[in-house]
CSV table of C-alpha atoms and ligand atoms in Angstrom, one decimal:
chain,number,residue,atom,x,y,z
A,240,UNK,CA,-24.7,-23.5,-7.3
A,241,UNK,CA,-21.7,-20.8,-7.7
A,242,UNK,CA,-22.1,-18.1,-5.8
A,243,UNK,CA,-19.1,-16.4,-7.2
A,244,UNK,CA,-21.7,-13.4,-9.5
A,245,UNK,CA,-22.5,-12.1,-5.8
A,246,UNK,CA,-18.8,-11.3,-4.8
A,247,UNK,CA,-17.4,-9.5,-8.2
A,248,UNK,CA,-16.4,-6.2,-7.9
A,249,UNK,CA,-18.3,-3.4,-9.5
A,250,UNK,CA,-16.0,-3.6,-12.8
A,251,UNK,CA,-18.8,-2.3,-14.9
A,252,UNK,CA,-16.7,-1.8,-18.2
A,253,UNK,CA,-15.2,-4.0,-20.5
A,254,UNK,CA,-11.7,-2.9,-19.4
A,255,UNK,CA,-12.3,-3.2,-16.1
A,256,UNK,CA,-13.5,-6.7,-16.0
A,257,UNK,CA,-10.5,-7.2,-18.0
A,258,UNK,CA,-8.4,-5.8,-15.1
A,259,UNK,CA,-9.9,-7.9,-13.2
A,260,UNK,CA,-9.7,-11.1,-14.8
A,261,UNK,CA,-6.1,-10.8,-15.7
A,262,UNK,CA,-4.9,-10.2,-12.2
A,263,UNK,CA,-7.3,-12.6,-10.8
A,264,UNK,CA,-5.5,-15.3,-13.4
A,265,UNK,CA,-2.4,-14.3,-11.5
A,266,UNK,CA,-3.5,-14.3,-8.2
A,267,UNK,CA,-5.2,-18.1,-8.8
A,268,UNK,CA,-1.6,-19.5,-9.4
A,269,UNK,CA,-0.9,-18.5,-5.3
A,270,UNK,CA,-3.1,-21.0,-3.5
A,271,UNK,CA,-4.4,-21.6,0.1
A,272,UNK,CA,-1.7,-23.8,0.6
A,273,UNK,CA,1.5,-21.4,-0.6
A,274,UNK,CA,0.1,-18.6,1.6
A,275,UNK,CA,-0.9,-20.3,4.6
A,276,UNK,CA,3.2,-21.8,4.1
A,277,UNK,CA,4.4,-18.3,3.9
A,278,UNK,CA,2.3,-17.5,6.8
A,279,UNK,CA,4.3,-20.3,9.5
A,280,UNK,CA,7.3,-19.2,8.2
A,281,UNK,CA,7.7,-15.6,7.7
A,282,UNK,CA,9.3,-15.4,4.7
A,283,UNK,CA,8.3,-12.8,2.6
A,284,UNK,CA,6.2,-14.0,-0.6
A,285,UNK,CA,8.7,-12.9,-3.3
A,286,UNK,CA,7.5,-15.1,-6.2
A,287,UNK,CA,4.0,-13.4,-5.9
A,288,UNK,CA,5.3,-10.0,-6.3
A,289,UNK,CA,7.3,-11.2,-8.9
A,290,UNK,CA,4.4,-12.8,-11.0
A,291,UNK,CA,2.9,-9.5,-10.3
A,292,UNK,CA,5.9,-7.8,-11.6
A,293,UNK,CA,5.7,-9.9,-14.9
A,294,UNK,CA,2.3,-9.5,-15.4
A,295,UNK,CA,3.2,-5.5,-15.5
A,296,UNK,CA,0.9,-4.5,-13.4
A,297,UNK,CA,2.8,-2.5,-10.6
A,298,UNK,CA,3.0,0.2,-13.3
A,299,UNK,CA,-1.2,0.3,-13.4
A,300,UNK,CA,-1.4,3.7,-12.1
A,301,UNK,CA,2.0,5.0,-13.5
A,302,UNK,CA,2.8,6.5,-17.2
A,303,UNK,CA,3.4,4.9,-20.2
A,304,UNK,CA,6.6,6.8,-21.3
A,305,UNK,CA,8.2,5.3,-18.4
A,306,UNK,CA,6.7,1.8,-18.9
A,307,UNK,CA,3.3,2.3,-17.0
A,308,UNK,CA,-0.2,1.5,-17.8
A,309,UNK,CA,-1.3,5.2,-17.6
A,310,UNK,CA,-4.5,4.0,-15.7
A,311,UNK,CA,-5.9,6.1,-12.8
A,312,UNK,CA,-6.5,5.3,-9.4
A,313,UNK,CA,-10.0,3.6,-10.0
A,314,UNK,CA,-7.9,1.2,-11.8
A,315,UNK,CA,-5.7,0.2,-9.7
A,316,UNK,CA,-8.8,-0.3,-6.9
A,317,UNK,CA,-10.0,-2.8,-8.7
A,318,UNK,CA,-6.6,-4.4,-9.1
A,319,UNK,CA,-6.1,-4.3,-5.3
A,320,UNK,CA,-9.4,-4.9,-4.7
A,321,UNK,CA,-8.6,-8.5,-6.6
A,322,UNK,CA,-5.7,-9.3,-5.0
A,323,UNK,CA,-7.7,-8.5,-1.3
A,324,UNK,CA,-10.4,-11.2,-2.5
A,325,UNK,CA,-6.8,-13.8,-3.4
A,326,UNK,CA,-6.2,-16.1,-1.3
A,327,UNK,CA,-2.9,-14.5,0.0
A,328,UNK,CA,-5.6,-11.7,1.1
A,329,UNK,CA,-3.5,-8.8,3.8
A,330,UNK,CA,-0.4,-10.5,3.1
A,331,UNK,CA,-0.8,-10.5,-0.5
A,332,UNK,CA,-2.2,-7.0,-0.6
A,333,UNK,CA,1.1,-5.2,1.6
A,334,UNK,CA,3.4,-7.3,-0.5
A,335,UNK,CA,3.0,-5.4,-3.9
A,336,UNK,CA,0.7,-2.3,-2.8
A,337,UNK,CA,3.3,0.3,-1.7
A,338,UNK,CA,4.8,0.1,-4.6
A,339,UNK,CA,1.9,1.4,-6.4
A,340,UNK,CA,0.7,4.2,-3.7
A,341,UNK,CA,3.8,5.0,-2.5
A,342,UNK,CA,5.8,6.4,-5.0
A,343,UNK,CA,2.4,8.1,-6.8
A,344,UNK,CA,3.6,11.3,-5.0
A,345,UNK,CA,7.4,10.9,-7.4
A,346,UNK,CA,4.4,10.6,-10.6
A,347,UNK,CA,2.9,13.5,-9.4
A,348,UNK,CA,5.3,15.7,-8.6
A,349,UNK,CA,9.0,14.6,-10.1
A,350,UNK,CA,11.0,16.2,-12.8
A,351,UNK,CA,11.1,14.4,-15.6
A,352,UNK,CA,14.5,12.8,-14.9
A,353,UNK,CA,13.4,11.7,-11.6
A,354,UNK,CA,10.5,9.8,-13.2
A,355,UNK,CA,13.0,8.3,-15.9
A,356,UNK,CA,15.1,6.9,-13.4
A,357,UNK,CA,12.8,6.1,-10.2
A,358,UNK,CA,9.6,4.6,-12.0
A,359,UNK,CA,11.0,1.7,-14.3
A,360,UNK,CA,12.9,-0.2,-12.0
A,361,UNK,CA,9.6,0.1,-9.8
A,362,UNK,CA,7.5,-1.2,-12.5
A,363,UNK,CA,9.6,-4.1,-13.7
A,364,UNK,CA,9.6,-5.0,-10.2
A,365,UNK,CA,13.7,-4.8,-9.5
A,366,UNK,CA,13.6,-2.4,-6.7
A,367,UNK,CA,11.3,-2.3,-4.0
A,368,UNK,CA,10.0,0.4,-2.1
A,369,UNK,CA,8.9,1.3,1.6
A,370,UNK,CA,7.3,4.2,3.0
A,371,UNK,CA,8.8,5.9,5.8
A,372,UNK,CA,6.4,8.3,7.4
A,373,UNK,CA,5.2,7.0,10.9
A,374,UNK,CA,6.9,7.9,14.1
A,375,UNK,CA,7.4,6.7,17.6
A,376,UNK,CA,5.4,10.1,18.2
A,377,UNK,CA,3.7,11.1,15.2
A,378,UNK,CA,1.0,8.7,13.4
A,379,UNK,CA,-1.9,11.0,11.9
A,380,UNK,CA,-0.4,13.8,13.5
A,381,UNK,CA,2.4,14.0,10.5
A,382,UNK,CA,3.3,17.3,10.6
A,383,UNK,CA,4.9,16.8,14.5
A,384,UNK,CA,7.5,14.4,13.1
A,385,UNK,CA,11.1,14.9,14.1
A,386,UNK,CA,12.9,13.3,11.7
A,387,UNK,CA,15.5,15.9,10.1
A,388,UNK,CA,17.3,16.4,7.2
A,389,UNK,CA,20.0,19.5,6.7
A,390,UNK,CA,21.2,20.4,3.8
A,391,UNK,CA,25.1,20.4,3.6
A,392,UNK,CA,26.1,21.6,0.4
A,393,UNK,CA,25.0,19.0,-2.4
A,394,UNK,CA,23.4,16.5,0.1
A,395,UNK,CA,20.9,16.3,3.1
A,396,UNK,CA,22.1,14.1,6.4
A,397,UNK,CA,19.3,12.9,8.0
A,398,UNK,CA,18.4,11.6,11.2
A,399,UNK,CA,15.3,10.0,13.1
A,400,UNK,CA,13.1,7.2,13.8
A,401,UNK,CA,10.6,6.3,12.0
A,402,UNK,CA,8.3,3.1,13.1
A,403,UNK,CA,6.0,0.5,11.4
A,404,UNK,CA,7.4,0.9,8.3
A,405,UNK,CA,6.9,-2.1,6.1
A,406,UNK,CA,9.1,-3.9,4.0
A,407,UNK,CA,12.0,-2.7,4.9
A,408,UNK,CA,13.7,-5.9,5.6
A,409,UNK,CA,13.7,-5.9,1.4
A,410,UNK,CA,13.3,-2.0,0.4
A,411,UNK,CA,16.0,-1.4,-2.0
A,412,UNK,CA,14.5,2.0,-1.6
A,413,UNK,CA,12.6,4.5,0.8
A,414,UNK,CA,10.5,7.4,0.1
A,415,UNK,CA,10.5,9.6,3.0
A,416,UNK,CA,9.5,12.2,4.5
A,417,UNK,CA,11.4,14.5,6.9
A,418,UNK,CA,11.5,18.4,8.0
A,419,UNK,CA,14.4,20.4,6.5
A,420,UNK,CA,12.4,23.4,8.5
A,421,UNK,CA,11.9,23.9,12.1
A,422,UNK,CA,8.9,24.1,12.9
A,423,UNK,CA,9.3,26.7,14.9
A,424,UNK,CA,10.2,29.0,12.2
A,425,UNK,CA,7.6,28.1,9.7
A,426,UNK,CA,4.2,30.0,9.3
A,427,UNK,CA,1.8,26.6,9.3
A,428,UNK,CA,2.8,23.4,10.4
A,429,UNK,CA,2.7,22.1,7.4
A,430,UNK,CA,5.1,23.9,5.7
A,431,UNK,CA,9.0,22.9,6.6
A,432,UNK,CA,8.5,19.0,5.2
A,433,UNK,CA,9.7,17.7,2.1
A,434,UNK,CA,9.9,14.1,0.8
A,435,UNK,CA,13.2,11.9,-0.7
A,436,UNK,CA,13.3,8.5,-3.0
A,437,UNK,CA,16.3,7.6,-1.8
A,438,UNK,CA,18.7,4.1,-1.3
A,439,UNK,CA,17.5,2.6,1.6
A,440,UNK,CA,21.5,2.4,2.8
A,441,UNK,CA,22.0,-0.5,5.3
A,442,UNK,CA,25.1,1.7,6.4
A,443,UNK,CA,22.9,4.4,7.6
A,444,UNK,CA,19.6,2.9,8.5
A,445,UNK,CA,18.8,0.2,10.9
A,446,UNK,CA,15.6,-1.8,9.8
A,447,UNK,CA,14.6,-4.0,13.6
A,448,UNK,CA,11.8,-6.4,12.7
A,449,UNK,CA,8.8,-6.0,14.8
A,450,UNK,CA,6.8,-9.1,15.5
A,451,UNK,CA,3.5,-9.0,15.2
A,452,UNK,CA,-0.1,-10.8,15.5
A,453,UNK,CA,-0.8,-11.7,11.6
A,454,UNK,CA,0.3,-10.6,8.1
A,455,UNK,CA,3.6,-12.7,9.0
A,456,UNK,CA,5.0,-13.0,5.3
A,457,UNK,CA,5.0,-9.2,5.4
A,458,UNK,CA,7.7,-7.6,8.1
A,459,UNK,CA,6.8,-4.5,10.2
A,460,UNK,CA,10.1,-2.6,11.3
A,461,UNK,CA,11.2,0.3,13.4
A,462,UNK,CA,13.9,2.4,11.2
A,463,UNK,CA,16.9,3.8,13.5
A,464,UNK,CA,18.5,6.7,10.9
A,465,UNK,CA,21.8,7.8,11.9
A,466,UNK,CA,23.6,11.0,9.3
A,467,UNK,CA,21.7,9.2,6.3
A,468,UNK,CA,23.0,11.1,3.3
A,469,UNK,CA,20.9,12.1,0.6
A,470,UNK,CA,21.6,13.6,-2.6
A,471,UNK,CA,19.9,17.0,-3.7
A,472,UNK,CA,18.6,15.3,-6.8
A,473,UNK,CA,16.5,12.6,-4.7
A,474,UNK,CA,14.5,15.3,-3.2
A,475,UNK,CA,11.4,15.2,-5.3
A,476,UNK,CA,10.1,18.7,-5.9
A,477,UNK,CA,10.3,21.9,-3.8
A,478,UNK,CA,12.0,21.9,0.0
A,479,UNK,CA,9.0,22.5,2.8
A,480,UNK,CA,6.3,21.3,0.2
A,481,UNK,CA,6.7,17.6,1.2
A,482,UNK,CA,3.1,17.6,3.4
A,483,UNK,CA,1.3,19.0,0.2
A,484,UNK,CA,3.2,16.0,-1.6
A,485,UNK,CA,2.8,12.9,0.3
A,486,UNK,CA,-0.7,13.8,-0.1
A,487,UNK,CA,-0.8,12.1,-3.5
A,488,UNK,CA,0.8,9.0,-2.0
A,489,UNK,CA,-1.8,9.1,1.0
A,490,UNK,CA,-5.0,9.4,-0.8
A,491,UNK,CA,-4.1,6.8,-3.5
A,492,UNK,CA,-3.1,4.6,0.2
A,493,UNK,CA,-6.2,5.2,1.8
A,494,UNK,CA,-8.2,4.4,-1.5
A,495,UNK,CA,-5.7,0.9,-2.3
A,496,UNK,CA,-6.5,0.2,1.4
A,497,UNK,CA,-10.1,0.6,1.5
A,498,UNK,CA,-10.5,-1.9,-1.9
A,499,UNK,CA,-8.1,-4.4,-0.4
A,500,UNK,CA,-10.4,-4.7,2.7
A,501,UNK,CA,-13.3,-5.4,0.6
A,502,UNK,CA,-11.6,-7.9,-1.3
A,503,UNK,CA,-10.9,-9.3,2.0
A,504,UNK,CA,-14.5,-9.2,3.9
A,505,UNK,CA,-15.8,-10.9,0.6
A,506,UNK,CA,-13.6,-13.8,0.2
A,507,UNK,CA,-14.8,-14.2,4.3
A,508,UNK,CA,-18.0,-13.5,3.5
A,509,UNK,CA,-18.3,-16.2,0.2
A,510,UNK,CA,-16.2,-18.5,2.8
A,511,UNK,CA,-19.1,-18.2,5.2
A,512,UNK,CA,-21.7,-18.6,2.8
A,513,UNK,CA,-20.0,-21.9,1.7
A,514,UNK,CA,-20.1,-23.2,5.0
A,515,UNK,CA,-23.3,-22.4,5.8
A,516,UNK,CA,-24.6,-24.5,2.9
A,517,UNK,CA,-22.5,-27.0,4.1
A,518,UNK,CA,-22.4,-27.4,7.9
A,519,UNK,CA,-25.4,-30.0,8.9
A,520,UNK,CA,-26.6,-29.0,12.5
A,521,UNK,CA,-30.0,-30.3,13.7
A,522,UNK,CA,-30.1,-32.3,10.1
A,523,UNK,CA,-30.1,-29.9,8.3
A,524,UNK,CA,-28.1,-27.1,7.0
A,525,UNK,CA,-27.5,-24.2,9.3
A,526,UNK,CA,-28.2,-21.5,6.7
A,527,UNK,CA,-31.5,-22.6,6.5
A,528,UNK,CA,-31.5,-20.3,9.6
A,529,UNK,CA,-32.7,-16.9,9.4
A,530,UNK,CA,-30.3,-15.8,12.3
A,531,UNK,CA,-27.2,-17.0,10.0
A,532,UNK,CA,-28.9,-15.8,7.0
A,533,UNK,CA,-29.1,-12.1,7.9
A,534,UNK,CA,-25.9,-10.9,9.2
A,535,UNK,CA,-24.3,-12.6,6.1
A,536,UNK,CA,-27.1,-10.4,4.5
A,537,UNK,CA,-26.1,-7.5,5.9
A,538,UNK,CA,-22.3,-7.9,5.2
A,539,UNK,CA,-23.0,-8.7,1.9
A,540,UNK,CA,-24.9,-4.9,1.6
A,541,UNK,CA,-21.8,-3.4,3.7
A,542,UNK,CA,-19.4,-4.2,2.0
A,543,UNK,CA,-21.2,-3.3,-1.7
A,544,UNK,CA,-21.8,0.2,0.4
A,545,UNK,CA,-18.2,0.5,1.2
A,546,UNK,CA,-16.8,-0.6,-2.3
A,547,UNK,CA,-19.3,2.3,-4.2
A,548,UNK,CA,-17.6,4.5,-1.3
A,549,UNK,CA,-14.4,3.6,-2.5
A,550,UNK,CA,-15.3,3.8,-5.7
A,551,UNK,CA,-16.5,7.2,-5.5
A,552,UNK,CA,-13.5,8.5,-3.8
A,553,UNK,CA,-11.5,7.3,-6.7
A,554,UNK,CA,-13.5,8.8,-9.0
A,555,UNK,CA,-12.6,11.9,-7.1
A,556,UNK,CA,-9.1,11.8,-7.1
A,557,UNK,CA,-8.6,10.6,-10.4
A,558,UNK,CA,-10.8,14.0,-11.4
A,559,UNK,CA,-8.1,15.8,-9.3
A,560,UNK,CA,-10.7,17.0,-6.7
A,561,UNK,CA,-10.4,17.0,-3.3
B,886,FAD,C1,0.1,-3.2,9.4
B,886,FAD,C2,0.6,-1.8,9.4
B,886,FAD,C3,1.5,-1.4,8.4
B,886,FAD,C4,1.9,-0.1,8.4
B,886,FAD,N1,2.9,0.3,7.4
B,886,FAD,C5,3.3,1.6,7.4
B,886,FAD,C6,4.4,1.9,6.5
B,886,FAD,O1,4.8,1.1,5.6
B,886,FAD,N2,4.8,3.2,6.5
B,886,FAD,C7,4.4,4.1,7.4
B,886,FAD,O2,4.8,5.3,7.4
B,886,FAD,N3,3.4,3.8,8.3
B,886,FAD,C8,2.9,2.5,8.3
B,886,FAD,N4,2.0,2.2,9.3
B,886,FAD,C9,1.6,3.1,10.3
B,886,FAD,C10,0.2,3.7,10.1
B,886,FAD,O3,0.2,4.6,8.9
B,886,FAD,C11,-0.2,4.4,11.4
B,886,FAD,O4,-0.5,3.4,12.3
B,886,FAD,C12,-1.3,5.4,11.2
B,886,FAD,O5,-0.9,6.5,10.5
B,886,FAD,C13,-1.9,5.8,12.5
B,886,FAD,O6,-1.0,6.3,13.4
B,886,FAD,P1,-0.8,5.8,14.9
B,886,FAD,O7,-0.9,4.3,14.9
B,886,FAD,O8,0.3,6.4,15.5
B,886,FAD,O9,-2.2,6.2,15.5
B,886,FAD,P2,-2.4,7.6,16.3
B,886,FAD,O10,-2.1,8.8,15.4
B,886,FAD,O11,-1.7,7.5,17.6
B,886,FAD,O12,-4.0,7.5,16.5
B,886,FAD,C14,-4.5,6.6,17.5
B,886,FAD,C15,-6.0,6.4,17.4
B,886,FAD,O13,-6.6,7.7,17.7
B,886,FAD,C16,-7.5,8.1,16.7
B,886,FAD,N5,-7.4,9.6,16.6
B,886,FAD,C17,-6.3,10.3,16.5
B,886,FAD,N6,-6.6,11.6,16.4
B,886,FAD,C18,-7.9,11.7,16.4
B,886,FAD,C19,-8.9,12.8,16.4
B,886,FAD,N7,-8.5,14.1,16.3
B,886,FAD,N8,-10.2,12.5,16.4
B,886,FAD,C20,-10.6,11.2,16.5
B,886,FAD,N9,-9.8,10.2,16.6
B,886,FAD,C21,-8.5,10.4,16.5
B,886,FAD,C22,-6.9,7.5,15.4
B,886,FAD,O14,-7.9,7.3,14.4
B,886,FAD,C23,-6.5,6.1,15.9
B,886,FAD,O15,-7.5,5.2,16.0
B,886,FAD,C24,1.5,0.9,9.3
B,886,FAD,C25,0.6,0.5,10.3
B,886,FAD,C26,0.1,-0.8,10.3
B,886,FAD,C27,-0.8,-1.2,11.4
């Protein structure tokens, strides 16, 4: 018997099972076997992200004037959520995903020409994007980030570190975020911050690899920026609103995130359910076992709990509440 009914997502409309389904299709043609490949050898899992590409769905959360689906948030959950459950599961997930959170701050909050010219070659999957936030010194404490750009004339030079910042061994772009205001001489700490799309210029910025325990095909770096320039027009809205900004990239993160991991804790989970119907201890199978049947029980109602969560906080943010 297929137990595949007790690990589909709560796509409850036509549409959504149609999201679904279509990125499922995708993800089915990226097997065990390619992943687990990509996995020894570190190299990153471009012909994924380029089925993804083709399949348009990088653009699920992004308009259609600039080649977008239009869809919300809640959409693009389920997406995630879909790829989380593939087989590529992490790896798969931080291949494609920051290039649907990251830039949501430039839908948000770019002029119109920024949108024309930053969004298409994001959807049709010719430029990549990383997101440079993280420092040596600042993780969830953003606002204490001493990265700095200074405006000299038409351009900002920028220098700082920033650390963790994935993809950036392929970024053709960054979106980042650094303070153009001391912080000294602003009134709250978050004001002084603003965000850039920018080129992610080799001649400016040093991307060191960091190796790390898992998620191989995906690289983790530490970014050295040394008198980056930037041109006025990639600063995406005001100067000193950045934090308000890169809130509409982080929200849409934490939700993509929170799907992703329950896509991953229920392809574990039907894993384990298939082995437990299958591993003969004692002669007979060990899920005839109580004590194996309950925690998979209980992870089963966890993770339904945390995708409704999820679910709800998408919900939310599509509505444009807080
Ligand atoms: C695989 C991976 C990929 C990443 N990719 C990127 C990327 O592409 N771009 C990017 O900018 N960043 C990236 N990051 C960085 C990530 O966003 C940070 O790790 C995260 O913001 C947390 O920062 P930190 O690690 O410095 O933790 P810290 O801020 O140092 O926090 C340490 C711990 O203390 C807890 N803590 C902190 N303050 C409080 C408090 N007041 N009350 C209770 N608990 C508290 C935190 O929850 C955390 O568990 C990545 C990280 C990982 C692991």
């Amino acid at each position: 018997m297929t137990t595949d009914h007790l690990f589909e997502p709560l796509a409850d409309t036509p549409d959504r099972a149609a999201i679904r389904d279509g990125v499922r299709a995708i993800c089915e043609r990226f097997d065990d076997e390619y992943w687990s490949q990509k996995d020894r050898s570190g190299d990153f899992p471009f012909e994924f992200g380029a089925a993804i590409a083709e399949g348009g769905w990088l653009g699920i959360a992004m308009p259609p004037e600039y080649g977008g689906a239009g869809l919300g948030i809640t959409e693009a959950s389920i997406m995630m959520q879909t790829v989380g459950s593939s087989a590529g599961t992490f790896a798969a997930s931080s291949a494609i995903h920051i290039n649907i959170f990251g830039p949501h701050a430039i839908v948000v909050h770019g002029s119109e020409e920024q949108r024309r010219r930053m969004l298409p070659p994001l959807i049709e999957g010719k430029e990549r994007a990383c997101f440079g936030v993280t420092e040596p010194d600042s993780g969830l404490d953003t606002t204490q980030l001493k990265t700095r750009a200074v405006l000299q004339g038409d351009r900002y030079i920028v220098n700082g570190r920033k650390l963790w910042i994935s993809t950036a061994q392929e970024a053709d772009k960054i979106l980042l975020l650094a303070r153009t205001t001391p912080i000294e001489e602003c009134a709250k700490p978050t004001d002084g911050l603003s965000i850039f799309y920018t080129d992610f210029n080799r001649d400016y910025i040093e991307a060191r690899e960091i190796h790390k325990m898992g998620r191989a095909a995906v690289d983790s770096n530490a970014l050295f920026i040394d008198n980056l320039p930037i041109p006025v027009e990639d600063r995406i809205g005001e100067e000193g609103k950045g934090f308000r900004y890169i809130i509409d990239s982080l929200n849409p993160e934490r939700i993509l995130n929170a799907a992703e991991a329950i896509g991953i804790g229920r392809r574990a989970l039907a894993k384990a359910v298939q082995y437990a119907g299958e591993r003969v201890v004692f002669g007979r199978p060990i899920g005839k076992n109580q004590a194996i049947q309950h925690p998979l029980a209980e992870s089963w109602s966890e993770l339904y709990a945390a995708e409704l969560m999820t679910l709800k906080a998408a919900a939310l943010y599509d509505a444009g509440l807080p």
